[in-house]
Amino acid sequence: MNKFIHAIIVMAILLHVCTSAISQSILKGTVKNEKGELLENVSVTITGQKGGTSTNAGGAYQLSLPAGAYKISFTSIGYTPSSVPVVIEHTDITKDIILNTAAVDLSEIIVAVGSRASQRTSTSSLLPVDNISASELQTTGQLSFDKALQLRVPSFNTVNTPVNDASSLLDPYEIRNMGPSRTLILVNGKRKNPSALVYIQTSPGRGETGADLAAIPTDAIKRVEILRDGASAQYGSDAIAGVMNIILKDKFEYTNFKIASGITHKGDGFSLSTSLNSGANIGRKGFINYTINFQRENKTNRPGKVDAEQDNKDLSDGSEASLANVKAFLARFPDAKNINGTPTSTAAKFLVNTGLPINDYTTFYANAAYIYKKVQSYANYRTPYWKQDYGLLHAAGTEYLGYGPTFQGDLNDYNATVGFKTEKDGWTHDISFTTGGNKQLYTVDNTVNHSLGANSPISFKPGGFSFNQMVGNIDITKAVGDKLSVGFGSEFRSENFQIIAGDTASYSGEGANSFPGISQPNALKANRFNMGGYLDVSYDLTHSLLFNGTVREEYYSDFGSAFVWKISGRAKLADDMVTLRSSISTGFRAPSLHQINLQIAQQSFVPGQGIQTKGIVNNHSPQAHLLGVPALKPEKSVNFTAGLGFKPSRNFSLTIDYYNIDVKDRIILSSNITHTASGTAALDTVLTNNGIVGVSFFTNGIRTKTQGIDVVATYKNLLIGTSGRLTLNFAGNYTISNKLDGAPTDPKLISDAGQSTFDYIQEALLLTSRPKYKAILGGDLDISKWSFSLNNTLYGPATFRNDGLNENLKLVFKTKVLTDINIGYRFGNRVSASIAVNNILNITPEYQLKALNSDGQAVLNDPVQLKSNINAITFNGRYSMVTYDASHFSQLGTTFLATLNFRL
């Protein structure tokens, strides 16, 4: 807490210096259109000078200026710019402005996603699109982009997992319960590279890989478009759940320097972030805009109280003598010195975006981003009655208290695009090249390899993973008259995936305790390429009726071809106040190179057995062949959406959208396949002959059907008093069903042994571990120099069936509401400050065990059995709040973030 107070003091000093440096007068007023409607987000700049402001939700602006003559410019998308002369003479001035609608009505932002033939506004789009502004992201009180989205988009979910290892480098996320692999991430409309990491822990996102959203600095983002519909026909693989397009800041308006510092109510998790966004305008239309961000976050810890008797059974010899030792240790350290929380992380990010006209028709554009991140997380603490250290980790003659292994990940992520866009005679040609990559190398410290005993090192390099891609695109569109638009294009993509071996000591024998290294036989390099082409036709049958059709053909070097299509339509009714829209499409997702080639050893908690080492064999290994695992093939999907939009005025809008997603041949990371109890099945023979104790693999194991409803409503410019303007927002997602369609497809050898690749534990993890429903209700109030934001997020129930939990029980996290507030103040037009308090009521996850049948109820009624089951899912109490598998929102409770902005 002291660090946080010091940071606040530093901010206050800076604030005092900046605000007391000069005496200034106030220029204020409102901006309206010719209909008298107040306009929000109008850019207000001083010609020939840096700095400026923008109008708030009530159309009001305010500048602090020294005495002098100025020309003030007012610009907004869809309106003709206006400039007015102003003379400041040591008194405040009020200047109201009226902007006239431009010849082409662009009163709403044009969205880039949804159709490759023509672009539409978000309300007139054929498909449901969320448009999230930079200010909406920044008022969430979150430092990272993914955590900010969690508080703005109901169908978007992400949460930090309690047992991290490599997952601490980036948290799994998903839209509409479809996993990170099925949402395509774009940066300025171009495909961003996925991470090199596959999530393999028993937590949401298992078996998946996704892009590193936190690699994009939030202060570099202009807005985010989220297309909530399948879009494989437009964009290719990975777009089954939808598309997220991150639009970067472009035209330079002012330099902004920001410093932010935060802490949790427990006094841990101290964070400090500094960010600089700047650039320059080049000529009349050219620009360069760049962002530099440095960020540090300290670890948090929410430990539980460990049960001595069960720990003695699991981690010691179970005798009465050893129980006395266990109790003595836990009396001193009730949490067994375990760390359960978020890791320590340091990140440096850089992003640049530029555009430069070559002539009257052609523009050169480019952007590039790079992030270096170092994350340190903590494995389960090895108590002295669990593991020995051979005198390597404690000084001779001192008491041995066990050891806590640490995991450090060093991540490098980059992406870059260059291209040329030409618009002439109704034709648009866009030619681009994009490259991107992600590399992760790991270090495990403060541990030993028990197979090496006293000869073991205490620091290991267990290897890592690398992925990179190169993408070439040609996209051509043509408006044929007023009603027909045609788009077509092609894409070439090459991908490379590498598993990097660790040092010999990290994988010899048992391997480094807590995180065994990658052995040389498991190290490999894999690559592939694919080519695709599409045709997109959009036709306005009438002013009110629009149809769109898209077809796409793809060829992959490792599995062949895929053909997909999409048909969508939109009708406007009641003087364009009502919009009806619907679409049906097929989609596909190619198995990632990670899923095809991953082969490693993994350590995880097994109830009653402690930490056990298991294996993952890749799809083309001899072991997979002996088990009867078929070659991976693409997932196939059918998406259907139907929606209603209602916009009776400029200030109110409502959309309701239904979705139905059917995914066939869905790729999963299987359950752990082990020996049978009898040991006489054919499976036992194969496992024994190959020295396998437990094994998992990727397979096209299931078919799922997901359906739900999204609701988004906004009401802005509500008058509060004489100068206050209020905007109300509601967004909600309800999952009607997310279930298996038919039985899992198991290899015969495994099904004959009475086992399944997709057991009830994995089923709950995949289908019900995210909230059943989630809703966000908030308001933003601007009064003069003050701004207030209130956000309430409702997290519905999430259901797990954890490993070790009685099969007649399920674990349900209860419905909770988290309330966030953000208070801001503008000190003139150059300095502003804000304080955000997230989860102000300190709500934490809370679960209950529920019976599935009468046998389960009998377990709940028996205190001994109930305690045993709770121990099984919390590692004997170490993870008492969120269990070993994670929860539906963060366990940290109330957090604080103070921010200071300087416009230079």
mmCIF file of N, CA and C in Angstrom, residues 116-179:
data_model
loop_
_atom_site.group_PDB
_atom_site.id
_atom_site.type_symbol
_atom_site.label_atom_id
_atom_site.label_comp_id
_atom_site.label_asym_id
_atom_site.label_seq_id
_atom_site.Cartn_x
_atom_site.Cartn_y
_atom_site.Cartn_z
ATOM 1 N N ARG A 116 -16.718 -8.067 -47.324
ATOM 2 C CA ARG A 116 -15.523 -7.685 -48.066
ATOM 3 C C ARG A 116 -15.880 -6.870 -49.294
ATOM 4 N N ALA A 117 -17.208 -6.799 -49.617
ATOM 5 C CA ALA A 117 -17.620 -6.075 -50.817
ATOM 6 C C ALA A 117 -17.880 -4.608 -50.529
ATOM 7 N N SER A 118 -18.516 -4.292 -49.416
ATOM 8 C CA SER A 118 -18.837 -2.913 -49.073
ATOM 9 C C SER A 118 -18.849 -2.766 -47.572
ATOM 10 N N GLN A 119 -18.585 -1.542 -47.110
ATOM 11 C CA GLN A 119 -18.558 -1.277 -45.678
ATOM 12 C C GLN A 119 -19.811 -0.511 -45.267
ATOM 13 N N ARG A 120 -20.301 -0.813 -44.084
ATOM 14 C CA ARG A 120 -21.551 -0.227 -43.594
ATOM 15 C C ARG A 120 -21.336 0.321 -42.192
ATOM 16 N N THR A 121 -22.308 1.119 -41.738
ATOM 17 C CA THR A 121 -22.278 1.543 -40.346
ATOM 18 C C THR A 121 -22.670 0.377 -39.469
ATOM 19 N N SER A 122 -22.373 0.468 -38.169
ATOM 20 C CA SER A 122 -22.643 -0.655 -37.276
ATOM 21 C C SER A 122 -24.130 -0.943 -37.148
ATOM 22 N N THR A 123 -24.987 0.097 -37.262
ATOM 23 C CA THR A 123 -26.419 -0.158 -37.132
ATOM 24 C C THR A 123 -27.041 -0.643 -38.425
ATOM 25 N N SER A 124 -26.424 -0.332 -39.561
ATOM 26 C CA SER A 124 -26.973 -0.793 -40.832
ATOM 27 C C SER A 124 -26.283 -2.050 -41.335
ATOM 28 N N SER A 125 -25.302 -2.559 -40.579
ATOM 29 C CA SER A 125 -24.591 -3.768 -40.975
ATOM 30 C C SER A 125 -25.532 -4.963 -41.032
ATOM 31 N N LEU A 126 -25.194 -5.903 -41.910
ATOM 32 C CA LEU A 126 -25.972 -7.125 -41.995
ATOM 33 C C LEU A 126 -25.748 -8.022 -40.797
ATOM 34 N N LEU A 127 -24.698 -7.760 -40.026
ATOM 35 C CA LEU A 127 -24.278 -8.670 -38.960
ATOM 36 C C LEU A 127 -24.083 -7.898 -37.666
ATOM 37 N N PRO A 128 -24.201 -8.568 -36.514
ATOM 38 C CA PRO A 128 -24.007 -7.877 -35.236
ATOM 39 C C PRO A 128 -22.549 -7.500 -35.018
ATOM 40 N N VAL A 129 -22.308 -6.204 -34.837
ATOM 41 C CA VAL A 129 -20.955 -5.691 -34.644
ATOM 42 C C VAL A 129 -20.940 -4.775 -33.425
ATOM 43 N N ASP A 130 -20.040 -5.047 -32.491
ATOM 44 C CA ASP A 130 -19.808 -4.145 -31.356
ATOM 45 C C ASP A 130 -18.725 -3.150 -31.732
ATOM 46 N N ASN A 131 -18.969 -1.877 -31.441
ATOM 47 C CA ASN A 131 -17.987 -0.825 -31.661
ATOM 48 C C ASN A 131 -17.590 -0.262 -30.307
ATOM 49 N N ILE A 132 -16.364 -0.487 -29.878
ATOM 50 C CA ILE A 132 -15.922 -0.074 -28.551
ATOM 51 C C ILE A 132 -14.827 0.978 -28.704
ATOM 52 N N SER A 133 -15.067 2.139 -28.144
ATOM 53 C CA SER A 133 -14.124 3.248 -28.299
ATOM 54 C C SER A 133 -12.964 3.124 -27.321
ATOM 55 N N ALA A 134 -11.916 3.914 -27.586
ATOM 56 C CA ALA A 134 -10.757 3.916 -26.695
ATOM 57 C C ALA A 134 -11.131 4.395 -25.303
ATOM 58 N N SER A 135 -12.022 5.407 -25.222
ATOM 59 C CA SER A 135 -12.403 5.928 -23.906
ATOM 60 C C SER A 135 -13.166 4.881 -23.104
ATOM 61 N N GLU A 136 -13.968 4.051 -23.766
ATOM 62 C CA GLU A 136 -14.686 2.990 -23.064
ATOM 63 C C GLU A 136 -13.721 1.976 -22.464
ATOM 64 N N LEU A 137 -12.641 1.683 -23.174
ATOM 65 C CA LEU A 137 -11.642 0.754 -22.656
ATOM 66 C C LEU A 137 -10.903 1.357 -21.462
ATOM 67 N N GLN A 138 -10.583 2.638 -21.546
ATOM 68 C CA GLN A 138 -9.749 3.249 -20.525
ATOM 69 C C GLN A 138 -10.491 3.508 -19.225
ATOM 70 N N THR A 139 -11.818 3.658 -19.279
ATOM 71 C CA THR A 139 -12.558 3.901 -18.039
ATOM 72 C C THR A 139 -12.843 2.615 -17.263
ATOM 73 N N THR A 140 -12.373 1.462 -17.762
ATOM 74 C CA THR A 140 -12.589 0.204 -17.034
ATOM 75 C C THR A 140 -11.664 0.056 -15.832
ATOM 76 N N GLY A 141 -10.601 0.851 -15.782
ATOM 77 C CA GLY A 141 -9.659 0.710 -14.677
ATOM 78 C C GLY A 141 -8.743 -0.482 -14.814
ATOM 79 N N GLN A 142 -8.595 -0.998 -16.038
ATOM 80 C CA GLN A 142 -7.729 -2.143 -16.303
ATOM 81 C C GLN A 142 -6.538 -1.708 -17.150
ATOM 82 N N LEU A 143 -5.362 -2.241 -16.844
ATOM 83 C CA LEU A 143 -4.162 -1.872 -17.588
ATOM 84 C C LEU A 143 -4.050 -2.612 -18.911
ATOM 85 N N SER A 144 -4.551 -3.844 -18.981
ATOM 86 C CA SER A 144 -4.362 -4.642 -20.192
ATOM 87 C C SER A 144 -5.637 -4.650 -21.036
ATOM 88 N N PHE A 145 -5.456 -4.800 -22.330
ATOM 89 C CA PHE A 145 -6.546 -4.752 -23.296
ATOM 90 C C PHE A 145 -7.560 -5.871 -23.069
ATOM 91 N N ASP A 146 -7.076 -7.092 -22.803
ATOM 92 C CA ASP A 146 -8.007 -8.214 -22.654
ATOM 93 C C ASP A 146 -8.882 -8.069 -21.418
ATOM 94 N N LYS A 147 -8.305 -7.573 -20.313
ATOM 95 C CA LYS A 147 -9.097 -7.402 -19.096
ATOM 96 C C LYS A 147 -10.105 -6.259 -19.242
ATOM 97 N N ALA A 148 -9.765 -5.245 -20.054
ATOM 98 C CA ALA A 148 -10.722 -4.172 -20.322
ATOM 99 C C ALA A 148 -11.908 -4.690 -21.131
ATOM 100 N N LEU A 149 -11.644 -5.546 -22.106
ATOM 101 C CA LEU A 149 -12.734 -6.124 -22.891
ATOM 102 C C LEU A 149 -13.677 -6.954 -22.025
ATOM 103 N N GLN A 150 -13.131 -7.631 -21.029
ATOM 104 C CA GLN A 150 -13.931 -8.444 -20.120
ATOM 105 C C GLN A 150 -15.048 -7.625 -19.476
ATOM 106 N N LEU A 151 -14.788 -6.334 -19.252
ATOM 107 C CA LEU A 151 -15.759 -5.469 -18.587
ATOM 108 C C LEU A 151 -16.602 -4.664 -19.570
ATOM 109 N N ARG A 152 -16.440 -4.897 -20.875
ATOM 110 C CA ARG A 152 -17.216 -4.155 -21.873
ATOM 111 C C ARG A 152 -18.031 -5.054 -22.798
ATOM 112 N N VAL A 153 -17.616 -6.296 -22.985
ATOM 113 C CA VAL A 153 -18.283 -7.186 -23.933
ATOM 114 C C VAL A 153 -18.805 -8.409 -23.189
ATOM 115 N N PRO A 154 -20.117 -8.571 -23.077
ATOM 116 C CA PRO A 154 -20.665 -9.673 -22.272
ATOM 117 C C PRO A 154 -20.272 -11.061 -22.767
ATOM 118 N N SER A 155 -20.162 -11.241 -24.076
ATOM 119 C CA SER A 155 -19.842 -12.570 -24.604
ATOM 120 C C SER A 155 -18.348 -12.865 -24.574
ATOM 121 N N PHE A 156 -17.539 -11.896 -24.143
ATOM 122 C CA PHE A 156 -16.091 -12.080 -24.041
ATOM 123 C C PHE A 156 -15.740 -12.420 -22.601
ATOM 124 N N ASN A 157 -14.991 -13.509 -22.413
ATOM 125 C CA ASN A 157 -14.614 -13.942 -21.067
ATOM 126 C C ASN A 157 -13.131 -14.292 -21.013
ATOM 127 N N THR A 158 -12.489 -13.867 -19.951
ATOM 128 C CA THR A 158 -11.113 -14.256 -19.676
ATOM 129 C C THR A 158 -10.884 -14.142 -18.183
ATOM 130 N N VAL A 159 -10.044 -15.000 -17.634
ATOM 131 C CA VAL A 159 -9.756 -14.952 -16.202
ATOM 132 C C VAL A 159 -8.397 -15.588 -15.964
ATOM 133 N N ASN A 160 -7.696 -15.055 -14.975
ATOM 134 C CA ASN A 160 -6.398 -15.621 -14.617
ATOM 135 C C ASN A 160 -6.591 -16.966 -13.928
ATOM 136 N N THR A 161 -5.826 -17.964 -14.348
ATOM 137 C CA THR A 161 -5.932 -19.293 -13.756
ATOM 138 C C THR A 161 -5.014 -19.397 -12.530
ATOM 139 N N PRO A 162 -5.428 -20.128 -11.497
ATOM 140 C CA PRO A 162 -4.643 -20.153 -10.250
ATOM 141 C C PRO A 162 -3.324 -20.900 -10.372
ATOM 142 N N VAL A 163 -3.257 -21.924 -11.218
ATOM 143 C CA VAL A 163 -2.015 -22.675 -11.423
ATOM 144 C C VAL A 163 -1.505 -22.297 -12.793
ATOM 145 N N ASN A 164 -0.405 -21.529 -12.845
ATOM 146 C CA ASN A 164 -0.083 -20.821 -14.064
ATOM 147 C C ASN A 164 0.870 -21.555 -15.001
ATOM 148 N N ASP A 165 2.120 -21.784 -14.558
ATOM 149 C CA ASP A 165 3.165 -22.239 -15.456
ATOM 150 C C ASP A 165 3.190 -21.312 -16.677
ATOM 151 N N ALA A 166 3.255 -21.891 -17.887
ATOM 152 C CA ALA A 166 3.347 -21.064 -19.088
ATOM 153 C C ALA A 166 2.089 -20.245 -19.347
ATOM 154 N N SER A 167 0.945 -20.691 -18.808
ATOM 155 C CA SER A 167 -0.297 -19.934 -19.011
ATOM 156 C C SER A 167 -0.244 -18.566 -18.361
ATOM 157 N N SER A 168 0.714 -18.334 -17.460
ATOM 158 C CA SER A 168 0.828 -17.024 -16.832
ATOM 159 C C SER A 168 1.244 -15.952 -17.835
ATOM 160 N N LEU A 169 1.794 -16.356 -18.975
ATOM 161 C CA LEU A 169 2.213 -15.384 -19.973
ATOM 162 C C LEU A 169 1.033 -14.731 -20.677
ATOM 163 N N LEU A 170 -0.068 -15.435 -20.821
ATOM 164 C CA LEU A 170 -1.274 -14.864 -21.402
ATOM 165 C C LEU A 170 -2.469 -15.721 -21.015
ATOM 166 N N ASP A 171 -3.519 -15.063 -20.559
ATOM 167 C CA ASP A 171 -4.694 -15.774 -20.071
ATOM 168 C C ASP A 171 -5.587 -16.179 -21.236
ATOM 169 N N PRO A 172 -6.178 -17.377 -21.166
ATOM 170 C CA PRO A 172 -7.097 -17.796 -22.231
ATOM 171 C C PRO A 172 -8.356 -16.925 -22.241
ATOM 172 N N TYR A 173 -8.855 -16.648 -23.432
ATOM 173 C CA TYR A 173 -10.060 -15.843 -23.600
ATOM 174 C C TYR A 173 -10.972 -16.547 -24.601
ATOM 175 N N GLU A 174 -12.215 -16.113 -24.679
ATOM 176 C CA GLU A 174 -13.111 -16.669 -25.684
ATOM 177 C C GLU A 174 -14.347 -15.795 -25.842
ATOM 178 N N ILE A 175 -14.975 -15.930 -26.991
ATOM 179 C CA ILE A 175 -16.238 -15.265 -27.295
ATOM 180 C C ILE A 175 -17.284 -16.343 -27.523
ATOM 181 N N ARG A 176 -18.435 -16.197 -26.867
ATOM 182 C CA ARG A 176 -19.558 -17.120 -27.020
ATOM 183 C C ARG A 176 -19.188 -18.560 -26.677
ATOM 184 N N ASN A 177 -18.345 -18.740 -25.683
ATOM 185 C CA ASN A 177 -17.983 -20.075 -25.192
ATOM 186 C C ASN A 177 -17.348 -20.957 -26.262
ATOM 187 N N MET A 178 -16.630 -20.357 -27.182
ATOM 188 C CA MET A 178 -16.083 -21.120 -28.299
ATOM 189 C C MET A 178 -14.565 -21.286 -28.239
ATOM 190 N N GLY A 179 -13.912 -20.852 -27.174
ATOM 191 C CA GLY A 179 -12.474 -21.039 -27.055
ATOM 192 C C GLY A 179 -11.701 -19.988 -27.836
#
